[in-house]
Short mmCIF file of C-alpha atoms and ligand atoms in Angstrom, two decimals:
data_model
loop_
_atom_site.label_atom_id
_atom_site.label_comp_id
_atom_site.label_asym_id
_atom_site.label_seq_id
_atom_site.Cartn_x
_atom_site.Cartn_y
_atom_site.Cartn_z
CA MET A 1 0.00 0.00 0.00
CA TYR A 2 1.00 3.59 -0.59
CA ILE A 3 0.79 6.76 1.47
CA LEU A 4 0.40 10.10 -0.26
CA GLY A 5 2.38 12.76 1.62
CA ILE A 6 1.72 16.50 1.44
CA GLU A 7 4.14 19.15 2.76
CA SER A 8 3.39 22.88 2.74
CA SER A 9 4.77 24.27 6.01
CA CYS A 10 6.82 27.16 4.61
CA ASP A 11 7.95 27.92 1.06
CA GLU A 12 8.19 24.41 -0.39
CA THR A 13 5.14 22.68 -1.84
CA SER A 14 5.65 18.97 -2.14
CA VAL A 15 3.62 15.81 -2.77
CA ALA A 16 5.06 12.29 -2.65
CA LEU A 17 3.90 8.72 -3.06
CA ILE A 18 5.70 6.32 -0.72
CA GLU A 19 5.35 2.54 -0.45
CA ASN A 20 5.45 0.98 3.03
CA GLY A 21 7.11 4.06 4.54
CA THR A 22 10.40 3.30 2.87
CA LYS A 23 10.20 3.21 -0.91
CA GLU A 24 9.89 6.46 -2.79
CA ILE A 25 7.75 6.01 -5.89
CA TYR A 26 7.78 9.70 -6.82
CA MET A 27 8.20 13.05 -5.13
CA SER A 28 7.30 16.37 -6.75
CA LEU A 29 8.39 19.69 -5.29
CA ALA A 30 8.08 23.39 -6.07
CA SER A 31 9.60 26.25 -4.09
CA SER A 32 9.10 29.99 -3.79
CA CYS A 33 12.55 30.34 -2.18
CA ASP A 34 13.84 32.62 -4.99
CA LEU A 35 11.19 35.22 -4.19
CA HIS A 36 12.14 35.29 -0.50
CA GLU A 37 15.81 35.53 -1.39
CA LYS A 38 15.00 38.84 -3.06
CA THR A 39 13.33 40.19 0.08
CA GLY A 40 16.00 38.80 2.42
CA GLY A 41 13.56 36.60 4.31
CA VAL A 42 10.32 34.72 3.87
CA VAL A 43 7.24 36.90 3.41
CA PRO A 44 4.44 34.69 4.84
CA GLU A 45 1.73 36.15 2.62
CA VAL A 46 3.82 35.56 -0.52
CA ALA A 47 4.69 32.01 0.61
CA ALA A 48 1.00 31.23 1.22
CA ARG A 49 -0.09 32.54 -2.16
CA LYS A 50 2.59 30.46 -3.85
CA GLN A 51 1.40 27.37 -1.95
CA VAL A 52 -2.06 27.90 -3.45
CA GLU A 53 -0.56 28.33 -6.93
CA PHE A 54 1.78 25.31 -6.69
CA LEU A 55 -0.27 22.71 -4.87
CA LEU A 56 -2.48 21.36 -7.67
CA PRO A 57 0.27 21.19 -10.33
CA VAL A 58 2.59 19.48 -7.82
CA LEU A 59 -0.15 16.99 -6.88
CA HIS A 60 -0.93 16.38 -10.55
CA GLU A 61 2.75 15.75 -11.34
CA CYS A 62 3.13 13.28 -8.48
CA LEU A 63 0.04 11.29 -9.44
CA THR A 64 0.79 11.28 -13.16
CA LYS A 65 4.45 10.29 -12.78
CA SER A 66 3.53 7.62 -10.20
CA GLN A 67 1.02 6.15 -12.66
CA GLU A 68 3.72 6.02 -15.33
CA ILE A 69 6.26 4.45 -12.98
CA LEU A 70 3.80 1.86 -11.68
CA ASN A 71 2.23 1.43 -15.11
CA THR A 72 -1.27 1.73 -13.73
CA SER A 73 -4.46 3.75 -14.10
CA ARG A 74 -5.39 6.72 -11.91
CA ASP A 75 -8.28 4.75 -10.38
CA ASN A 76 -6.09 1.79 -9.57
CA LEU A 77 -3.41 4.03 -8.07
CA ILE A 78 -5.91 5.74 -5.81
CA LYS A 79 -7.33 2.36 -4.77
CA HIS A 80 -3.90 1.40 -3.45
CA ILE A 81 -3.38 4.58 -1.43
CA SER A 82 -4.16 3.70 2.20
CA HIS A 83 -3.77 7.16 3.78
CA ILE A 84 -2.99 10.79 3.16
CA ALA A 85 -0.26 12.14 5.45
CA VAL A 86 -0.02 15.90 5.80
CA THR A 87 2.14 18.36 7.72
CA LYS A 88 0.06 19.76 10.57
CA GLY A 89 2.79 22.08 11.91
CA PRO A 90 4.95 23.81 12.93
CA GLY A 91 5.24 26.37 10.17
CA LEU A 92 3.54 29.40 8.68
CA ILE A 93 -0.20 29.29 9.19
CA GLY A 94 -1.05 30.57 5.70
CA SER A 95 1.17 27.93 4.11
CA LEU A 96 0.12 25.04 6.37
CA VAL A 97 -3.56 25.62 5.77
CA VAL A 98 -3.14 25.01 2.03
CA GLY A 99 -1.72 21.51 2.52
CA VAL A 100 -4.15 20.60 5.29
CA GLU A 101 -7.19 21.70 3.28
CA ALA A 102 -5.89 19.79 0.24
CA ALA A 103 -5.53 16.66 2.40
CA LYS A 104 -9.06 17.06 3.71
CA THR A 105 -10.45 17.51 0.21
CA LEU A 106 -8.66 14.39 -1.07
CA SER A 107 -9.83 12.53 2.01
CA VAL A 108 -13.46 13.25 1.17
CA ALA A 109 -13.06 12.65 -2.56
CA TRP A 110 -11.09 9.40 -2.22
CA LYS A 111 -12.57 8.17 1.08
CA LYS A 112 -9.15 7.88 2.77
CA GLN A 113 -8.15 8.69 6.34
CA VAL A 114 -5.74 11.54 7.05
CA ILE A 115 -2.64 11.20 9.25
CA PRO A 116 -1.42 14.56 10.57
CA VAL A 117 2.39 14.70 10.80
CA ASN A 118 4.67 16.84 12.93
CA HIS A 119 7.08 18.46 10.48
CA LEU A 120 10.03 18.21 12.91
CA ILE A 121 9.55 14.49 13.43
CA GLY A 122 9.11 14.26 9.66
CA HIS A 123 12.63 15.59 9.04
CA LEU A 124 14.02 12.65 11.06
CA TYR A 125 11.99 10.10 9.10
CA ALA A 126 13.83 11.04 5.90
CA ASN A 127 16.31 8.49 7.27
CA PHE A 128 13.80 5.64 7.04
CA LEU A 129 13.53 6.25 3.28
CA VAL A 130 17.20 5.42 2.76
CA HIS A 131 18.50 3.40 5.70
CA GLU A 132 17.55 -0.06 6.96
CA GLY A 133 17.95 -1.54 10.44
CA ILE A 134 17.66 1.70 12.43
CA GLU A 135 17.55 0.72 16.10
CA PHE A 136 15.81 2.41 19.05
CA PRO A 137 16.33 4.08 21.43
CA ALA A 138 17.64 6.78 19.15
CA VAL A 139 18.50 10.42 19.59
CA GLY A 140 17.02 12.64 16.90
CA MET A 141 18.62 15.95 16.07
CA VAL A 142 16.76 18.40 13.83
CA VAL A 143 18.86 21.27 12.50
CA SER A 144 16.91 23.38 10.07
CA GLY A 145 16.13 26.96 9.16
CA GLY A 146 13.49 27.18 11.86
CA HIS A 147 14.54 24.62 14.48
CA THR A 148 17.41 23.10 16.43
CA ASP A 149 16.11 20.30 18.61
CA LEU A 150 17.35 17.17 20.35
CA ILE A 151 14.76 14.44 20.85
CA LEU A 152 14.82 11.05 22.51
CA MET A 153 13.00 8.53 20.31
CA LYS A 154 12.28 5.41 22.37
CA ALA A 155 10.20 3.89 19.59
CA HIS A 156 8.07 5.05 16.68
CA GLY A 157 5.60 7.50 18.22
CA ASP A 158 7.36 7.72 21.59
CA TYR A 159 9.26 11.00 21.66
CA THR A 160 10.70 13.12 24.48
CA PHE A 161 12.06 16.61 23.95
CA LEU A 162 15.59 16.89 25.36
CA GLY A 163 16.50 20.44 24.45
CA GLY A 164 16.60 23.04 21.73
CA THR A 165 17.67 26.50 20.78
CA LEU A 166 16.82 29.35 23.11
CA ASP A 167 16.99 31.94 20.33
CA ASP A 168 17.98 31.61 16.65
CA ALA A 169 17.72 28.26 14.90
CA CYS A 170 20.97 26.89 13.54
CA GLY A 171 20.08 27.46 9.86
CA GLU A 172 18.75 30.92 10.70
CA ALA A 173 22.14 31.75 12.29
CA PHE A 174 23.90 30.54 9.12
CA ASP A 175 21.61 32.68 6.97
CA LYS A 176 21.91 35.84 9.11
CA THR A 177 25.68 35.46 9.42
CA SER A 178 25.89 35.00 5.68
CA ARG A 179 24.05 38.29 5.25
CA THR A 180 26.47 40.02 7.68
CA LEU A 181 29.35 38.76 5.57
CA GLY A 182 27.72 40.09 2.41
CA LEU A 183 27.27 36.62 0.92
CA SER A 184 23.53 36.13 0.83
CA SER A 185 20.50 36.15 2.99
CA TYR A 186 17.68 33.66 3.48
CA LYS A 187 18.13 29.99 2.60
CA LEU A 188 21.06 30.31 0.21
CA GLY A 189 23.04 31.81 3.10
CA GLY A 190 23.95 28.46 4.64
CA PRO A 191 25.25 26.84 1.44
CA LEU A 192 27.17 29.99 0.43
CA LEU A 193 28.74 30.41 3.85
CA SER A 194 29.85 26.78 3.94
CA LYS A 195 31.33 27.18 0.46
CA LYS A 196 33.29 30.21 1.66
CA ALA A 197 34.50 28.21 4.70
CA LEU A 198 35.96 25.62 2.32
CA GLU A 199 38.20 28.33 0.86
CA PHE A 200 39.97 28.88 4.20
CA THR A 201 43.49 27.48 4.27
CA GLY A 202 46.32 27.90 6.73
CA ALA A 203 46.73 27.52 10.47
CA TYR A 204 43.52 27.61 12.49
CA THR A 205 43.15 29.09 15.95
CA PRO A 206 39.50 29.55 16.96
CA VAL A 207 38.45 33.11 17.77
CA LEU A 208 34.64 33.02 17.94
CA PRO A 209 32.76 31.79 21.04
CA ARG A 210 31.18 28.31 21.30
CA PRO A 211 27.90 29.33 23.01
CA MET A 212 26.58 26.94 25.70
CA LEU A 213 29.24 24.36 24.84
CA ASP A 214 29.62 23.46 28.52
CA SER A 215 26.06 24.11 29.74
CA PRO A 216 24.68 21.13 31.69
CA ASN A 217 21.66 20.70 29.42
CA PHE A 218 20.74 20.07 25.79
CA ASP A 219 19.92 23.66 24.91
CA PHE A 220 21.61 25.81 22.29
CA SER A 221 22.03 29.52 21.63
CA PHE A 222 23.26 30.92 18.33
CA SER A 223 22.30 34.56 18.60
CA GLY A 224 25.47 35.64 20.48
CA LEU A 225 27.67 33.83 17.95
CA LYS A 226 25.97 35.73 15.14
CA THR A 227 26.66 39.02 16.96
CA ALA A 228 30.29 38.01 17.62
CA VAL A 229 30.73 37.54 13.86
CA LYS A 230 29.38 41.04 13.26
CA TYR A 231 32.02 42.57 15.58
CA LEU A 232 34.86 40.41 14.26
CA TYR A 233 33.99 41.27 10.66
CA ALA A 234 33.86 45.00 11.47
CA LYS A 235 37.35 44.85 13.05
CA GLN A 236 38.83 43.67 9.71
CA THR A 237 41.47 41.58 11.49
CA HIS A 238 40.52 38.28 9.85
CA SER A 239 39.69 37.19 6.32
CA LEU A 240 36.16 36.46 5.20
CA GLU A 241 37.19 32.85 4.62
CA PHE A 242 38.51 32.54 8.18
CA ILE A 243 35.36 34.04 9.71
CA ALA A 244 33.13 31.71 7.65
CA TYR A 245 35.25 28.74 8.68
CA ASP A 246 35.38 29.71 12.37
CA PHE A 247 31.62 30.37 12.48
CA GLN A 248 30.86 26.99 10.88
CA GLN A 249 33.33 25.25 13.19
CA ALA A 250 31.76 26.91 16.26
CA VAL A 251 28.32 25.61 15.24
CA ILE A 252 29.74 22.17 14.53
CA ASP A 253 31.56 22.03 17.88
CA VAL A 254 28.39 22.79 19.83
CA LEU A 255 26.08 20.50 17.82
CA THR A 256 28.52 17.61 17.95
CA LYS A 257 29.20 17.86 21.67
CA LYS A 258 25.53 18.14 22.64
CA ALA A 259 24.55 15.30 20.31
CA LYS A 260 27.19 13.08 21.86
CA GLN A 261 26.13 13.95 25.40
CA ALA A 262 22.49 13.23 24.54
CA VAL A 263 23.43 9.81 23.17
CA ILE A 264 25.50 8.98 26.25
CA LYS A 265 22.80 10.14 28.68
CA THR A 266 20.02 8.19 26.98
CA ASN A 267 22.04 5.09 26.08
CA ALA A 268 20.88 5.51 22.52
CA LYS A 269 21.90 2.98 19.88
CA SER A 270 21.50 5.38 16.98
CA ILE A 271 21.48 9.04 16.18
CA LEU A 272 19.07 10.23 13.49
CA LEU A 273 19.84 13.57 11.91
CA GLY A 274 17.60 15.73 9.78
CA GLY A 275 16.92 19.24 8.52
CA GLY A 276 18.37 21.55 5.89
CA VAL A 277 21.62 22.26 7.77
CA LEU A 278 22.52 18.56 7.47
CA ALA A 279 23.36 19.38 3.86
CA ASN A 280 26.58 20.79 5.38
CA THR A 281 29.27 18.24 4.60
CA ALA A 282 31.66 19.46 7.34
CA LEU A 283 28.90 18.89 9.91
CA ARG A 284 28.24 15.38 8.57
CA ALA A 285 31.93 14.53 8.72
CA ALA A 286 32.25 15.88 12.29
CA LEU A 287 29.26 13.85 13.47
CA ASP A 288 30.62 10.72 11.79
CA ASP A 289 33.97 11.30 13.51
CA ALA A 290 32.40 11.96 16.89
CA PHE A 291 30.69 8.56 16.94
CA THR A 292 33.41 6.47 15.30
CA GLY A 293 34.27 3.52 17.52
CA THR A 294 31.37 4.15 19.94
CA GLY A 295 29.07 1.46 18.50
CA VAL A 296 26.42 4.14 17.88
CA SER A 297 25.08 4.25 14.32
CA VAL A 298 24.88 7.70 12.73
CA TYR A 299 22.17 8.23 10.12
CA TYR A 300 21.57 11.25 7.93
CA PRO A 301 19.51 11.60 4.79
CA PRO A 302 20.95 12.26 1.34
CA ILE A 303 21.17 15.99 0.61
CA ARG A 304 18.05 15.98 -1.59
CA LEU A 305 15.97 14.77 1.38
CA CYS A 306 17.45 17.20 3.97
CA GLY A 307 15.29 20.18 2.98
CA ASP A 308 11.52 20.26 3.31
CA ASN A 309 9.76 17.60 1.24
CA ALA A 310 6.70 15.37 1.27
CA ALA A 311 8.57 12.06 1.04
CA TYR A 312 9.53 12.18 4.71
CA ILE A 313 6.04 13.32 5.67
CA ALA A 314 4.61 10.16 4.08
CA SER A 315 7.26 8.01 5.78
CA ALA A 316 6.55 9.61 9.18
CA GLY A 317 2.83 9.02 8.58
CA PHE A 318 3.47 5.34 7.88
CA TYR A 319 5.44 4.83 11.12
CA ASN A 320 3.19 7.07 13.25
CA PRO A 321 -0.23 6.10 11.92
CA VAL A 322 -2.46 8.18 14.19
CA GLU A 323 -5.49 9.06 12.11
CA SER A 324 -7.44 12.27 12.67
CA SER A 325 -11.08 13.03 12.04
CA LEU A 326 -11.55 15.83 9.53
CA GLU A 327 -13.29 17.95 12.19
CA ALA A 328 -10.29 17.71 14.52
CA LEU A 329 -7.70 18.32 11.82
CA SER A 330 -6.40 21.87 11.70
CA PRO A 331 -2.94 23.33 11.18
CA ASN A 332 -0.92 24.25 14.27
CA PRO A 333 1.85 26.73 13.43
CA ALA A 334 3.33 26.39 16.93
CA LEU A 335 3.25 22.58 17.15
CA THR A 336 6.03 21.25 19.38
CA ILE A 337 7.87 17.93 19.24
CA ILE A 338 5.75 16.22 21.84
CA GLN A 339 2.32 17.30 20.63
CA ASN A 340 0.32 15.29 18.11
O1 LIG B 401 14.96 22.19 6.68
P1 LIG B 401 14.98 23.41 5.84
O2 LIG B 401 14.77 23.26 4.36
O3 LIG B 401 13.97 24.48 6.32
C1 LIG B 401 13.23 24.43 7.49
O4 LIG B 401 12.40 23.50 7.64
O5 LIG B 401 13.44 25.34 8.30
O6 LIG B 401 16.40 24.09 6.10
C2 LIG B 401 16.82 25.27 5.47
C3 LIG B 401 18.06 25.75 6.20
C4 LIG B 401 18.48 27.16 5.78
O7 LIG B 401 18.67 27.94 6.93
C5 LIG B 401 19.78 26.92 5.02
O8 LIG B 401 20.70 28.00 5.09
C6 LIG B 401 20.32 25.71 5.72
O9 LIG B 401 19.18 24.89 5.94
N1 LIG B 401 21.35 25.04 4.92
C7 LIG B 401 22.66 24.97 5.27
C8 LIG B 401 23.34 24.31 4.21
N2 LIG B 401 22.40 23.98 3.26
C9 LIG B 401 21.20 24.44 3.72
N3 LIG B 401 23.29 25.40 6.37
C10 LIG B 401 24.62 25.19 6.44
N4 LIG B 401 25.34 24.58 5.48
C11 LIG B 401 24.74 24.11 4.36
N5 LIG B 401 25.46 23.52 3.40
ZN1 LIG B 402 11.80 21.82 7.74
#
């Protein structure tokens, strides 16, 4: 059986057909990211309007391509869809409502139940699309443009929040720092900053702070680091490449240490990583290194599944199959890890 996933929490509109939570039949995706790049940040009203514009073509593409791939008729395809999984939150209300209403409409038209999915948990389930044998308990770490969270996953559906950022999300700090350094703003900031960091060569002595590195909890803070970059850049004592490298390294140091402590404290067998910042290859390498020889398995999704997409929403729906009545289903922009 297949699950149709729908994701519309921010500026990506995506629909995917997934078999048994693990096999991607097809995923379609459209983004209004370019528009927000021009304004230096997401404009919720613009993102919502683009969701409305994109949703039906993206749905149509997913269904049509899936039919071709499976060599079947539309009726037969729909017959084999067991559920519709949709992002319930967190996210932008105007964007979320488009996906949720689409899911409700398909639910009525096709007589299928809807599974609401927490977008943050969804990011972690990108791993189930590409990795086999993931063992619980696991620590989940979401590092995205809007979130930085550590979660204990005792089993599918059994999640405990361990800690998270007290101010800026990790990706947000990358994007704002990138803007300070004149590279870019919004979502291209992270990739451009990490590219600049790669250009740094020579001896390395850290200068920037590692906020909350030694705090006795699983919380993070990236706002002070961002400000420290601003002052360092203004002093003109270090190259752009050095500052980019030192900023990235500071983030990596904190994420890696807290992830390791969370795994030790919870006796986790695996660590599941997810979110757009996981596209950062230096971060991946540091996390791999940190757990080498510990017996803990490190899982991260391929780069194409790190950003927002509907494939992981369908996978999360498969493994967390809590159906909702249509009356009870509404978007929750402030949904937390432990809410349904
Ligand atoms: O998960 P995502 O698509 O959006 C949210 O759900 O929030 O993540 C987008 C974030 C952006 O902040 C972007 O700058 C960051 O992921 N990002 C990166 C890299 N690629 C994307 N951050 C650091 N290094 C990268 N290579
Ligand atoms: Zn996301």
